Tab-separated table of C-alpha atoms and ligand atoms in Angstrom:
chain	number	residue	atom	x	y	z
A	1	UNK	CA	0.000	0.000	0.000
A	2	UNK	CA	1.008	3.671	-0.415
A	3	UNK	CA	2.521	5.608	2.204
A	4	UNK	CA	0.312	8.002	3.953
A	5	UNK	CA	2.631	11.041	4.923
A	6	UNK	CA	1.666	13.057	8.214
A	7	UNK	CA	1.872	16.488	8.359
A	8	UNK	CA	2.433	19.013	11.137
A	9	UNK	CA	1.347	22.951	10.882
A	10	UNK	CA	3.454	25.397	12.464
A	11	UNK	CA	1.421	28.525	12.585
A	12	UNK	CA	-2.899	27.168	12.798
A	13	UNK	CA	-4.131	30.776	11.631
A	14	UNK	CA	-6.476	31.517	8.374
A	15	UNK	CA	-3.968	30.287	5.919
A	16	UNK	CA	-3.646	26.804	7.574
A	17	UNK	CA	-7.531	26.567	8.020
A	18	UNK	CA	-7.235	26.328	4.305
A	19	UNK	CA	-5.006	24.284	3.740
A	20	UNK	CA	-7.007	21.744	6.547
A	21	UNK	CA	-10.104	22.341	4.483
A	22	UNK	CA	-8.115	21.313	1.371
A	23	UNK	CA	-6.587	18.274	2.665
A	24	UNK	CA	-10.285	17.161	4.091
A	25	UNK	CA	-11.427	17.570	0.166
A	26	UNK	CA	-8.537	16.072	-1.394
A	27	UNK	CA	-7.515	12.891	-2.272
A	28	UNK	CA	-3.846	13.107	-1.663
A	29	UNK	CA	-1.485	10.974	0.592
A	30	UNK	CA	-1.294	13.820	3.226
A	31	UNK	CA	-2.791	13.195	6.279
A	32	UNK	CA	-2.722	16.095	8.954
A	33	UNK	CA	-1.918	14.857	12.370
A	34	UNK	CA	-1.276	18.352	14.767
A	35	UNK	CA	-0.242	21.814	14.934
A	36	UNK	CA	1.528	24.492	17.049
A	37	UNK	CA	0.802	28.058	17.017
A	38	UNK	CA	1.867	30.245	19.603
A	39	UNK	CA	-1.538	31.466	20.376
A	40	UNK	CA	-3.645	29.467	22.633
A	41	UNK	CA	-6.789	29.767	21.309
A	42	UNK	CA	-5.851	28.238	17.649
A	43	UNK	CA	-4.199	25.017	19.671
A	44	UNK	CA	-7.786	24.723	21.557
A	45	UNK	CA	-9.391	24.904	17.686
A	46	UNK	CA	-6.780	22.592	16.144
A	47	UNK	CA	-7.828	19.689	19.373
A	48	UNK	CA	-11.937	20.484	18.793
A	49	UNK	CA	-11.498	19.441	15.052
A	50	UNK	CA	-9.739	15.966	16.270
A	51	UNK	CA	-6.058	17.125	15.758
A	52	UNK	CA	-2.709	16.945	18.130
A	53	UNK	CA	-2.117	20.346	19.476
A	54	UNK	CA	1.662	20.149	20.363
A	55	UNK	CA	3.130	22.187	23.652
A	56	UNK	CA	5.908	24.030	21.550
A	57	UNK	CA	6.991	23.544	18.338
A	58	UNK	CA	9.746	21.397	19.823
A	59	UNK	CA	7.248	18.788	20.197
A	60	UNK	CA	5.952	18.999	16.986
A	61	UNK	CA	9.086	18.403	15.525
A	62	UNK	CA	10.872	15.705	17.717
A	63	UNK	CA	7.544	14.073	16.407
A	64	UNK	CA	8.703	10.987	14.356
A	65	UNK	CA	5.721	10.712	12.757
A	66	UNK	CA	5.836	13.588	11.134
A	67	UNK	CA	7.211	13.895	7.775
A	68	UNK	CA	6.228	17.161	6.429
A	69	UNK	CA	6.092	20.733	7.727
A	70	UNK	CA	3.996	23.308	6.865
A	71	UNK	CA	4.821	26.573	7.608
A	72	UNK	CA	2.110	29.403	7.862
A	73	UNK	CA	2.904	31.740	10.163
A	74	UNK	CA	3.940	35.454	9.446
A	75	UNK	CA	6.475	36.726	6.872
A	76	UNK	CA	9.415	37.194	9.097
A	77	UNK	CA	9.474	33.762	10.982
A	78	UNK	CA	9.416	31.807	7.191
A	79	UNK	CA	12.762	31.363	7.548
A	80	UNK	CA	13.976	30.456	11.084
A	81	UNK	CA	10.829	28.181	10.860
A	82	UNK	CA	11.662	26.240	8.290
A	83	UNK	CA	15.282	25.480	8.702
A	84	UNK	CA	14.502	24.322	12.001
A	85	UNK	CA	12.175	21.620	10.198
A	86	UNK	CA	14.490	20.542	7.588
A	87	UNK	CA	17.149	20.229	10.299
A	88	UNK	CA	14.662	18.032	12.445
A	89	UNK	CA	14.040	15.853	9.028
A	90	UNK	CA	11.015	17.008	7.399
A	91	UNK	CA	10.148	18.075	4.071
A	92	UNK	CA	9.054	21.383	4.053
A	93	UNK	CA	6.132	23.449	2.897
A	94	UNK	CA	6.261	27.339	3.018
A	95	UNK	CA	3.327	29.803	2.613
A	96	UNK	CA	4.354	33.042	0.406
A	97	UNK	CA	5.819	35.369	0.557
A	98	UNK	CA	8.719	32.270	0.700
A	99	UNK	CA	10.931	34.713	2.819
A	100	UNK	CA	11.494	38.822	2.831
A	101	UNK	CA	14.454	39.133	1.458
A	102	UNK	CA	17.060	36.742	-1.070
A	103	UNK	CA	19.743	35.959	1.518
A	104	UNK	CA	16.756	34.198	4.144
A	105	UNK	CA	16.338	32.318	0.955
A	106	UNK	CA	19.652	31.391	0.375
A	107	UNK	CA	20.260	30.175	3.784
A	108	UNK	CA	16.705	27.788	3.353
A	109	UNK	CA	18.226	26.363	0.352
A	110	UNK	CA	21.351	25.487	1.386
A	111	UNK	CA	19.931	23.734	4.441
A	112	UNK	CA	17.870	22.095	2.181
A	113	UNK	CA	20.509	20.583	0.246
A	114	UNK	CA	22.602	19.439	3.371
A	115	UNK	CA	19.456	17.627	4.872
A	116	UNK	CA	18.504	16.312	1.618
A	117	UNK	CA	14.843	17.343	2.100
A	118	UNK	CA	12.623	18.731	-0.235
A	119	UNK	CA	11.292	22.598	0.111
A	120	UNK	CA	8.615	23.806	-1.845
A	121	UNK	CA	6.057	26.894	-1.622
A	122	UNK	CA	2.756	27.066	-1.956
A	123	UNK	CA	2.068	29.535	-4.540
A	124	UNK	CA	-1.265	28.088	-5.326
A	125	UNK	CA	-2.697	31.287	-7.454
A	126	UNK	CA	-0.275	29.222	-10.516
A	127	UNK	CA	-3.469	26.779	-10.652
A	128	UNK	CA	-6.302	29.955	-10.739
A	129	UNK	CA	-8.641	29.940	-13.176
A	130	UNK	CA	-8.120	32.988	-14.414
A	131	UNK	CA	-4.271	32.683	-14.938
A	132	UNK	CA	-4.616	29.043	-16.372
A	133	UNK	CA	-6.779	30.846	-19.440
A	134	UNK	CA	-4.828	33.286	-19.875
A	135	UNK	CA	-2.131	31.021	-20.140
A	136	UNK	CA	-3.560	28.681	-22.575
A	137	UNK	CA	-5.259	31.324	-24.905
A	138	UNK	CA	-1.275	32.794	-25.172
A	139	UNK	CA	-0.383	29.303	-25.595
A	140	UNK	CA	-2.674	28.232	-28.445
A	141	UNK	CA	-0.936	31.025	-30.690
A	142	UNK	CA	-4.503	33.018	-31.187
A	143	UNK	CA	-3.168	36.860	-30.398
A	144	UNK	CA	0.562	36.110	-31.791
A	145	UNK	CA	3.571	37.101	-29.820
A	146	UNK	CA	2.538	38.591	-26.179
A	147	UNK	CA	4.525	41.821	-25.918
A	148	UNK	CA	2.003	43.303	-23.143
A	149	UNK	CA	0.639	41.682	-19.828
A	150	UNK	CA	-1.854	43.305	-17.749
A	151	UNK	CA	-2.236	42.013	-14.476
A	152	UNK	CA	-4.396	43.524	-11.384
A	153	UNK	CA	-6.547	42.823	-8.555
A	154	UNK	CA	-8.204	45.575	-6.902
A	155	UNK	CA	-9.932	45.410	-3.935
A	156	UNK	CA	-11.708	48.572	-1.821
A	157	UNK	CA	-11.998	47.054	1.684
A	158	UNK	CA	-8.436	47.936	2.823
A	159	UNK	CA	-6.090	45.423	4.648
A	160	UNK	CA	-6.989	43.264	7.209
A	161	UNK	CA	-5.880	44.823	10.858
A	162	UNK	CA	-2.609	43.046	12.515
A	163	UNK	CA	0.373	41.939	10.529
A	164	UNK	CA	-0.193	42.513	6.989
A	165	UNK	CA	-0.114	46.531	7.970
A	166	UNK	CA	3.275	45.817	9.965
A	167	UNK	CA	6.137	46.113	7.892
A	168	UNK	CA	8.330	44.136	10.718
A	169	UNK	CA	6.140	41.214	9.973
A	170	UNK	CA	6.247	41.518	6.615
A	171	UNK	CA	3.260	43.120	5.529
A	172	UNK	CA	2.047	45.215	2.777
A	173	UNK	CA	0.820	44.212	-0.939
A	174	UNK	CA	3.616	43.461	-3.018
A	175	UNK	CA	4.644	40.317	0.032
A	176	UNK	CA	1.146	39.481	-0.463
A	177	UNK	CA	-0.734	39.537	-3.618
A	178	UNK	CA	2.445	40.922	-5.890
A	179	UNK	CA	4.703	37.661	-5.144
A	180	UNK	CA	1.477	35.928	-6.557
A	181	UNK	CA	1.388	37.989	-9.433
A	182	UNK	CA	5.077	38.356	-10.384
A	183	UNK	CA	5.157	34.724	-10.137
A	184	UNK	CA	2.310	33.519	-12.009
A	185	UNK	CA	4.080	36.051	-14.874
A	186	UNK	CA	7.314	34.431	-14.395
A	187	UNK	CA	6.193	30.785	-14.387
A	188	UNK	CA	4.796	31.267	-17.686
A	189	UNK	CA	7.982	33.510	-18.948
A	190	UNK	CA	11.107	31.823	-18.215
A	191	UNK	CA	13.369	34.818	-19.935
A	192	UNK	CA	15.293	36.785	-18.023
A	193	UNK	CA	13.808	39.999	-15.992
A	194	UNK	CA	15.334	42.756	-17.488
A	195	UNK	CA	14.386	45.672	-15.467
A	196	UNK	CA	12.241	46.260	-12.804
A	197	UNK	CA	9.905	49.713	-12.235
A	198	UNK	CA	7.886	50.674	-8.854
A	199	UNK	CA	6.113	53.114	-7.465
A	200	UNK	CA	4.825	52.048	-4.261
A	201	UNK	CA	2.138	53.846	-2.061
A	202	UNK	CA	0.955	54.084	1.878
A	203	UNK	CA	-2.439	55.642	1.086
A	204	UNK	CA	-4.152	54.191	4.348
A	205	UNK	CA	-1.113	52.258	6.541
A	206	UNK	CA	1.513	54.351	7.440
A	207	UNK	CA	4.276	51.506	7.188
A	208	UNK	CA	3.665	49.656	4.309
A	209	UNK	CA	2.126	49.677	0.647
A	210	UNK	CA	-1.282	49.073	0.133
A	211	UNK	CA	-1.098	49.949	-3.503
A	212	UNK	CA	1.743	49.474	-5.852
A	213	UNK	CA	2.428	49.678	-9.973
A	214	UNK	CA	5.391	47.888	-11.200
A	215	UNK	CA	6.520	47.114	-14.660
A	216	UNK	CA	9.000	44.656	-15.599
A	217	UNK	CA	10.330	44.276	-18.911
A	218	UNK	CA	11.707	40.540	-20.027
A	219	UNK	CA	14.667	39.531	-22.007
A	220	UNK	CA	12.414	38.392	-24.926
A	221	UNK	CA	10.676	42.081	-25.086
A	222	UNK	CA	7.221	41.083	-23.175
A	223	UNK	CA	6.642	44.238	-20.563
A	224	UNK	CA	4.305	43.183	-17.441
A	225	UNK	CA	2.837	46.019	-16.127
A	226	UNK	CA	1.144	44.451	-11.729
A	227	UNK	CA	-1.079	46.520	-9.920
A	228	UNK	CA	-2.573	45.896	-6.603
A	229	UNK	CA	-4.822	48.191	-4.912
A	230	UNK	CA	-6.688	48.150	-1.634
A	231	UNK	CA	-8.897	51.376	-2.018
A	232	UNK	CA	-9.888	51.270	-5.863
A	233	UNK	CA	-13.596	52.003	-6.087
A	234	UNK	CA	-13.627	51.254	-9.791
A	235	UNK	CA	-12.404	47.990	-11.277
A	236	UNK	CA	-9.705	47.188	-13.855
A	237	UNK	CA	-10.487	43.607	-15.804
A	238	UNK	CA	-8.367	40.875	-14.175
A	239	UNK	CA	-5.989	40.675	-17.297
A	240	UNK	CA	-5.584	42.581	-20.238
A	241	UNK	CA	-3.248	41.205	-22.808
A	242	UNK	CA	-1.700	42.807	-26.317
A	243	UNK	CA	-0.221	40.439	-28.428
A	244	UNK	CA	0.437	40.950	-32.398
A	245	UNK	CA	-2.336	39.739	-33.190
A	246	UNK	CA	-5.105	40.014	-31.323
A	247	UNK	CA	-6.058	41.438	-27.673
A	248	UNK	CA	-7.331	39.177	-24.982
A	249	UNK	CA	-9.193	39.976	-21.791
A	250	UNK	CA	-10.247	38.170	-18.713
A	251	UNK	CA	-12.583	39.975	-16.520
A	252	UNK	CA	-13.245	37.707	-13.745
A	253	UNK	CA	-11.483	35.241	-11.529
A	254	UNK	CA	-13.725	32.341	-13.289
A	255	UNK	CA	-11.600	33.232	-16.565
A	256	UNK	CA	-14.037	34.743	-18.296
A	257	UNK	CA	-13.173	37.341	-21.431
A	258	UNK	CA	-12.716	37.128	-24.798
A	259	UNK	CA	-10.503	37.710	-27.485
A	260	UNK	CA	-10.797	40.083	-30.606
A	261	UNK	CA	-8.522	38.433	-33.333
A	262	UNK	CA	-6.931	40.641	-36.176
A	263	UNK	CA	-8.118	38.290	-39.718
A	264	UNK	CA	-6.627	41.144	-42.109
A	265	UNK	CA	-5.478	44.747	-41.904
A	266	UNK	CA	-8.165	47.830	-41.856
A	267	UNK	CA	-6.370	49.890	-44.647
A	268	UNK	CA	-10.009	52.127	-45.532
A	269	UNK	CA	-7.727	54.819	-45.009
A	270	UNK	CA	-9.174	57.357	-47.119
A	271	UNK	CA	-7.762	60.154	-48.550
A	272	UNK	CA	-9.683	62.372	-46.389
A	273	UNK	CA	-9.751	62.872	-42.726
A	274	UNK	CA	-12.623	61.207	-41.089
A	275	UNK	CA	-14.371	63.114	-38.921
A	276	UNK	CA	-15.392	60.014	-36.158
A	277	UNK	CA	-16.764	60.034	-32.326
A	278	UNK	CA	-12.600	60.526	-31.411
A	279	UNK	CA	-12.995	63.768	-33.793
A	280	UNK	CA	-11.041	64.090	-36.879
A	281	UNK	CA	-8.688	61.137	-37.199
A	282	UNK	CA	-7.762	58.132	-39.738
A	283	UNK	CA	-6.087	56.564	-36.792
A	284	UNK	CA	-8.381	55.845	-34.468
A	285	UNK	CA	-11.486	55.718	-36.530
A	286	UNK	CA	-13.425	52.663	-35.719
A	287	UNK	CA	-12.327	49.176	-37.110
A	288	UNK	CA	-14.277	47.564	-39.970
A	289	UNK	CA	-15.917	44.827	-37.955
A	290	UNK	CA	-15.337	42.114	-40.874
A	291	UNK	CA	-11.160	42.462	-40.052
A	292	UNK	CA	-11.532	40.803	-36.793
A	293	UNK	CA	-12.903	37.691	-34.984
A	294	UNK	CA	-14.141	37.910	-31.247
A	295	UNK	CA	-13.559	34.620	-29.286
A	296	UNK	CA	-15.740	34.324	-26.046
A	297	UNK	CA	-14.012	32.566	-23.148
A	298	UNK	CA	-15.291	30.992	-20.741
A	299	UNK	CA	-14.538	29.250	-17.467
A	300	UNK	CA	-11.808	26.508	-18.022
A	301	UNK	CA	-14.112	23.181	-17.021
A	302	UNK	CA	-11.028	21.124	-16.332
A	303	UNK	CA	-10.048	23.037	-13.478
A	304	UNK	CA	-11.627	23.592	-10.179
A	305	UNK	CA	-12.628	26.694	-7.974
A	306	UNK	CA	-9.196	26.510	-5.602
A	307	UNK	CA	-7.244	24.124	-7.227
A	308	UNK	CA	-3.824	23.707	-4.581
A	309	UNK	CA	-1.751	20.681	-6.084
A	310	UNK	CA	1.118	21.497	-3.892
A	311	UNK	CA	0.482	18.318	-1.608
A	312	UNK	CA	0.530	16.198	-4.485
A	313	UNK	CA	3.640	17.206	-5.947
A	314	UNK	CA	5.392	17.089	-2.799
A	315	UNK	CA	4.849	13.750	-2.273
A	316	UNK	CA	6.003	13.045	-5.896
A	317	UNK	CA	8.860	14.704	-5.742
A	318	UNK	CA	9.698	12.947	-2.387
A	319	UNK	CA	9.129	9.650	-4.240
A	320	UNK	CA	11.314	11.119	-6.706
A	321	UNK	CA	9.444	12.948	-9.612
A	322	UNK	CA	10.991	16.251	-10.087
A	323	UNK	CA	9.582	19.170	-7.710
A	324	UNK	CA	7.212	21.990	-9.569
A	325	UNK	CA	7.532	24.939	-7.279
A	326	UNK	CA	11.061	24.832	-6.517
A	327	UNK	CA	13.318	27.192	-4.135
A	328	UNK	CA	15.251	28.797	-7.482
A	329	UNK	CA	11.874	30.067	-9.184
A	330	UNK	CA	11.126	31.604	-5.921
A	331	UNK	CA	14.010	32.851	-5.783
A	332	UNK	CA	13.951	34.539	-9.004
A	333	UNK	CA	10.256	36.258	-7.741
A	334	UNK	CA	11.844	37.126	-3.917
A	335	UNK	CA	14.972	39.325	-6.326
A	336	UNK	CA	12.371	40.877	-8.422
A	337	UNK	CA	10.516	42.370	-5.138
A	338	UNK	CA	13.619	43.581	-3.478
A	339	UNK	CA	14.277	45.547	-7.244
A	340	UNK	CA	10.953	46.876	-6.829
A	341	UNK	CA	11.301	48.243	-3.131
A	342	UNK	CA	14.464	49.985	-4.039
A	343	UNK	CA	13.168	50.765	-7.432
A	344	UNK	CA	9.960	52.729	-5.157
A	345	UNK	CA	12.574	54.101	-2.470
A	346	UNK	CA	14.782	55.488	-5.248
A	347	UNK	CA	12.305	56.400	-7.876
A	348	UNK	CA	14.413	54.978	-10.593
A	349	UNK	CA	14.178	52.202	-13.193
A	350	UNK	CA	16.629	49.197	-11.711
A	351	UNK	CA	18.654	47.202	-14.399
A	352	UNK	CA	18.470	43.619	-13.355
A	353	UNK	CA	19.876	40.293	-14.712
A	354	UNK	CA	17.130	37.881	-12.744
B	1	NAD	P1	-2.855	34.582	10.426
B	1	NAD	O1	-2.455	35.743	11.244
B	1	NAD	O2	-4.292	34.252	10.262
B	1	NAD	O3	-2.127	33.251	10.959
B	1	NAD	C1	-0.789	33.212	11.343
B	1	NAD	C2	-0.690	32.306	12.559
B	1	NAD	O4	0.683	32.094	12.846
B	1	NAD	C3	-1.327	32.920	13.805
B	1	NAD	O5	-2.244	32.028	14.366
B	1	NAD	C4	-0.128	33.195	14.729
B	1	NAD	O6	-0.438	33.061	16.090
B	1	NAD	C5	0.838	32.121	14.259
B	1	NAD	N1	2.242	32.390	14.556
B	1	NAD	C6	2.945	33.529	14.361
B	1	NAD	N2	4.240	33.358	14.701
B	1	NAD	C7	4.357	32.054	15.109
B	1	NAD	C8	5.445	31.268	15.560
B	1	NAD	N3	6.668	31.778	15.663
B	1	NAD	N4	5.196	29.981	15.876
B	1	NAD	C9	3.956	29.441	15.776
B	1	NAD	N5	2.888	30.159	15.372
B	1	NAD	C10	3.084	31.454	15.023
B	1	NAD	O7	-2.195	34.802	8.988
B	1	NAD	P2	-2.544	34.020	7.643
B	1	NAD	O8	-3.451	34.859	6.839
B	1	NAD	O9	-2.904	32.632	7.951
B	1	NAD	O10	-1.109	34.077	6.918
B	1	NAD	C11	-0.100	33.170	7.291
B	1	NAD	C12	0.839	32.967	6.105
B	1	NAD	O11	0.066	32.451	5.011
B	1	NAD	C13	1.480	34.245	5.590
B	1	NAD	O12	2.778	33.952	5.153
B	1	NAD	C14	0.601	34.648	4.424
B	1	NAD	O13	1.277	35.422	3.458
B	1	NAD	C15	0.215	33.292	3.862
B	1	NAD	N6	-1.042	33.291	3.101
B	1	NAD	C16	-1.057	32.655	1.912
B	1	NAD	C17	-2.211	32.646	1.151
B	1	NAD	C18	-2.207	31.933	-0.169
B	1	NAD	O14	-3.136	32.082	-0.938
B	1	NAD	N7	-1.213	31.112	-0.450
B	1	NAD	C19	-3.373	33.292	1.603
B	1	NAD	C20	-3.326	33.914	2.858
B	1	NAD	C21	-2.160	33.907	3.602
């Protein structure tokens, strides 16, 4: 029979609620057997819903049992946290942001390597509807070569009170919707990051950014322009793609959009100046609607509300598949941040070689 592997939680907060309710749902080889969390009243949860609640996290790791670690606690313990558990053994699960800064990274990955353990993150937004469609529709060659990415969310509620307006603890919006972002853009273009733009702003929270607009530009000329807002009253679509040949939106987190596909040039030029809604102008005078071809998409049926197949490929890579959220890409995403912050603080365009 297959091995079942048991799983310990450092850090039983919201995060780790979903990954409980995940693991309930799934049919994956991970079975969760206890947590720690330095707050009391998640331990006295984690025991009503039939789990171990260990004393310190100590416990939880002289555990033999255990074999994987999840961490989920805030930004700034990431790393301490989890080279404790590859030094006790484990294999290692991290919540993003991975770590605040490159060199934390550095120091999990070489652990890693000396323990022989596997590390991965959960950056679970790479299996989001929304992202997947994009993805494909780019993929299936229908708008040409992408040479612009869109990519926002927008919210107007704010941040939630307590860490994520702490900048100690890692908070603010680029550590936690832009590492989503910037990686979902950089899993789906390896080139290099050629340059990195911020502007980064404290509208609401003193300390940190609760809205930001970066651009980074890509060795093979695609420019990826992220926004994330937390007081935007008015919505953006989801993504908004150029491409030589046709322009692609998704409006919704389902993957909804469509596509308008160039079929020939417009050359009804004219001799004279058309005088259009825009005013007088050849340029942007409406299309002739028989040039293009609008493609509806909808909701990708293959892939489920939440999709998180992080458990899964742990276990195959532990069983010795190779891993598909590995240290190096997040990495890669972790250097791009730290170009934007000093890209923000300095107001300048930062060459990079990422
Ligand atoms: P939270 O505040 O709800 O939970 C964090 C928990 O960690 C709290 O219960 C806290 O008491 C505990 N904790 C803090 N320091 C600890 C320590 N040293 N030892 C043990 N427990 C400790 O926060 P959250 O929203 O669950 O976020 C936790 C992590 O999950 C963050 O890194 C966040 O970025 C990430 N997250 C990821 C996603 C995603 O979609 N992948 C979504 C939300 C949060």
């Amino acid at each position: 029979m297959s091995k079942i592997y048991n799983l310990g939680i450092i850090g039983y907060g919201g995060m780790a609620g979903n990954h409980r309710r995940q693991l309930e749902q799934q049919n994956v080889r991970v079975k969760l057997k206890g947590v720690f969390d330095i707050d009391e009243s998640r331990l006295e949860a984690a025991k009503e819903q039939g789990y171990i609640a260990y004393s310190s996290k100590e416990e939880l790791l002289n555990d033999k049992e255990i074999d994987i670690v999840l961490v989920a606690t805030t930004n700034e313990t990431h790393r301490d946290l989890a080279i404790e558990a590859l030094r006790a053994g484990k294999h290692v699960i991290c919540e993003k942001p991975v770590t605040m800064t490159s060199a934390e990274l550095e120091d999990i990955i070489a652990v890693s390597k000396e323990c022989g353990k596997i590390f991965t993150i959960d950056q679970n937004r790479r299996y989001n509807r929304d992202f997947i469609n994009v993805w494909r529709t780019i993929d299936s060659g229908v708008i040409g070569k992408p040479y612009i990415i869109e990519s926002r969310v927008e919210g107007s509620r704010g941040m939630p009170a307590g860490w994520r307006t702490n900048k100690a603890q890692g908070g603010g919006m680029m550590f936690d919707w832009g590492v989503h972002l910037i990686d979902q853009i950089m899993y789906m273009n390896k080139t290099k990051v050629t340059s990195v733009y911020c502007k980064m702003y404290s509208i609401n929270y003193a300390e940190v950014d609760d809205n930001f607009r970066l651009v980074m530009t890509f060795e093979d000329g695609l420019t990826s322009q992220i926004e994330i807002s937390t007081n935007n009253f008015i919505t953006h679509p989801r993504f908004y793609v150029l491409g030589t040949e046709g322009t692609m939106v998704v409006t919704d987190w389902d993957g909804t959009g469509k596509v308008v596909k160039k079929l020939c040039d417009d050359e009804g030029w004219g001799t004279e100046i058309k005088k259009v809604k825009a005013g007088p102008t050849k340029t942007m005078a409406p299309r002739d609607p028989s040039t293009v071809k609008e493609i509806i998409l909808t909701e990708p049926k293959d892939v489920t509300d939440n999709l998180d197949p992080v458990y899964e490929q742990l276990v195959n890579a532990i069983e010795g598949s190779p891993l598909v959220i590995t240290a190096q890409q997040a990495l890669r995403v972790v250097r791009v941040m730290e170009a934007a912050f000093l890209s923000s603080e300095k107001n300048e365009v930062i060459k990079t070689d990422i």
